[in-house]
Amino acid sequence: MTIDRLDELYPPHLQAVMKRTDSALAAAGFDALVIHAGAPITLFLDDHDYPFKTNPHFKAWVPLPNHPHCVLIYRPGAKPTVLFHRPEDYWHKPPDLPVGTWTREIELITIATHDEAAQHWRRVGRAALIGPPAVFGDAAPASVNPADLLTRLHFDRAVKTGYELECMRRASELGARGHRAALRAFRAGASEYEVHMRFLEACAQREEEMPYNNIVAYNENAAVLHYQHLARSAPADLRSFLIDAGAQYRGYACDITRTHAAGPGRFADLIARMDDAQQTMCALIRSGTDYREVHLSAHRIIGDVLHDAGILKVGGQSALESGATSVFFPHGIGHLLGLQVHDVGGVMADAAGHERARPEGHPYLRLTRMLEPGVVVTVEPGVYWIDSLLKTAAADSRRPLIDWELVDQLRPFGGIRIEDDVAATAADPENLTRNAFVRIEA
Ligand code: GLY
Ligand code: MN
Ligand code: MN
């Protein structure tokens, strides 16, 4: 019998989650915690549901990422209890009872109805209830998602346990397999839609299991940051391919972007320069570093790349200060990653909920925290030729800083983004994404 490393890593993970919860409950004045996994939402005027997305708090405790109506109950000092929802239902197949070794760490009680679950959690003393408010019916509002408890749990969640890091390594490996298959499909002339299908197949995940909607963008579509369509036919003149697509493992996400050129030339050269620049930025993910500095450094580095390529007439610091880099790189350098693709708590200064401001002029930065060992972030620099931003820059003080002829040559390629998931450690950063690509080729 093979022993899965996650079996060894889960008990200390659960202990860590319990310890964090003990402190958060004590600080917020509660005796217990009730976490509802959530309930599917039914379509308007219809009798079936939107894809179910689990309450991330629930997934933090137990690897049940697709189990609506389950409930976790925790009282400090006691084993956590999972109320496992197995309804009598001949329309749907009830979930199988979980059998993994992790179940030794919890009490499992099977319930058949929502009311049965409610009877259990109503018996718990002064409990904080976490989940979509509707599932808690007429519970006292002060006990439902109390803000000071949530901020403490959200702050702590940025630091991953060994178990969580291993889940994210495995998610990254699935994502890398998807990206490899997607690149092959692109090279074979597939459409955006077909590339998307090959990606899913290689990860062996359904579309609704993806941690976010896949972005598969050819040519000018790559200039749309969250391009949401999947064209059914490939363009006759295929120039560029941007794919931002992830996968999940036990409820933990990866978030990976790669950009490819159809052939050699100026655009392919720029991808190579951006790839080098991105790795320089990944090396900045170190404990004790302020992530806002990573973002500002990324602007300087991108300024230099654009200057070297002749697109900007100034580089580095002046490109940042003049706002010239923001024309081409209008989003943040990254975000927290874990149970959600844009994980909570990105702008928190401390567990009490104070915030760390974004740098002036950088409203889309999702992460402003100090890095510490175990924090997993994305590093996703991009340069794009976005009509609306170029139009604004052409009419303001940035006009003379840009080579417009070169911009026009590059517009048909849309843009470039390269995104890795990186864990800060006590020493060198661990690049979960690059390591995963190496592992799948080994
Ligand atoms: N895939 C969304 C993002 O990169 O943030
Ligand atoms: Mn991202
Ligand atoms: Mn992404």
PDB file of C-alpha atoms and ligand atoms in Angstrom, residues 212 244 255 257 380 419, ligand 3:
ATOM      1  CA  TYR A 212     -11.674  30.407 -12.178  1.00  0.00           C
ATOM      2  CA  ASP A 244      -4.482  31.946 -17.969  1.00  0.00           C
ATOM      3  CA  ASP A 255      -3.239  30.164 -11.146  1.00  0.00           C
ATOM      4  CA  THR A 257      -0.509  32.144 -17.252  1.00  0.00           C
ATOM      5  CA  GLU A 380       2.060  37.925 -12.935  1.00  0.00           C
ATOM      6  CA  GLU A 419       2.142  34.094 -14.113  1.00  0.00           C
TER       7      GLU A 419
HETATM    8 MN    MN B   3      -4.265  34.038 -13.608  1.00  0.00          MN
END
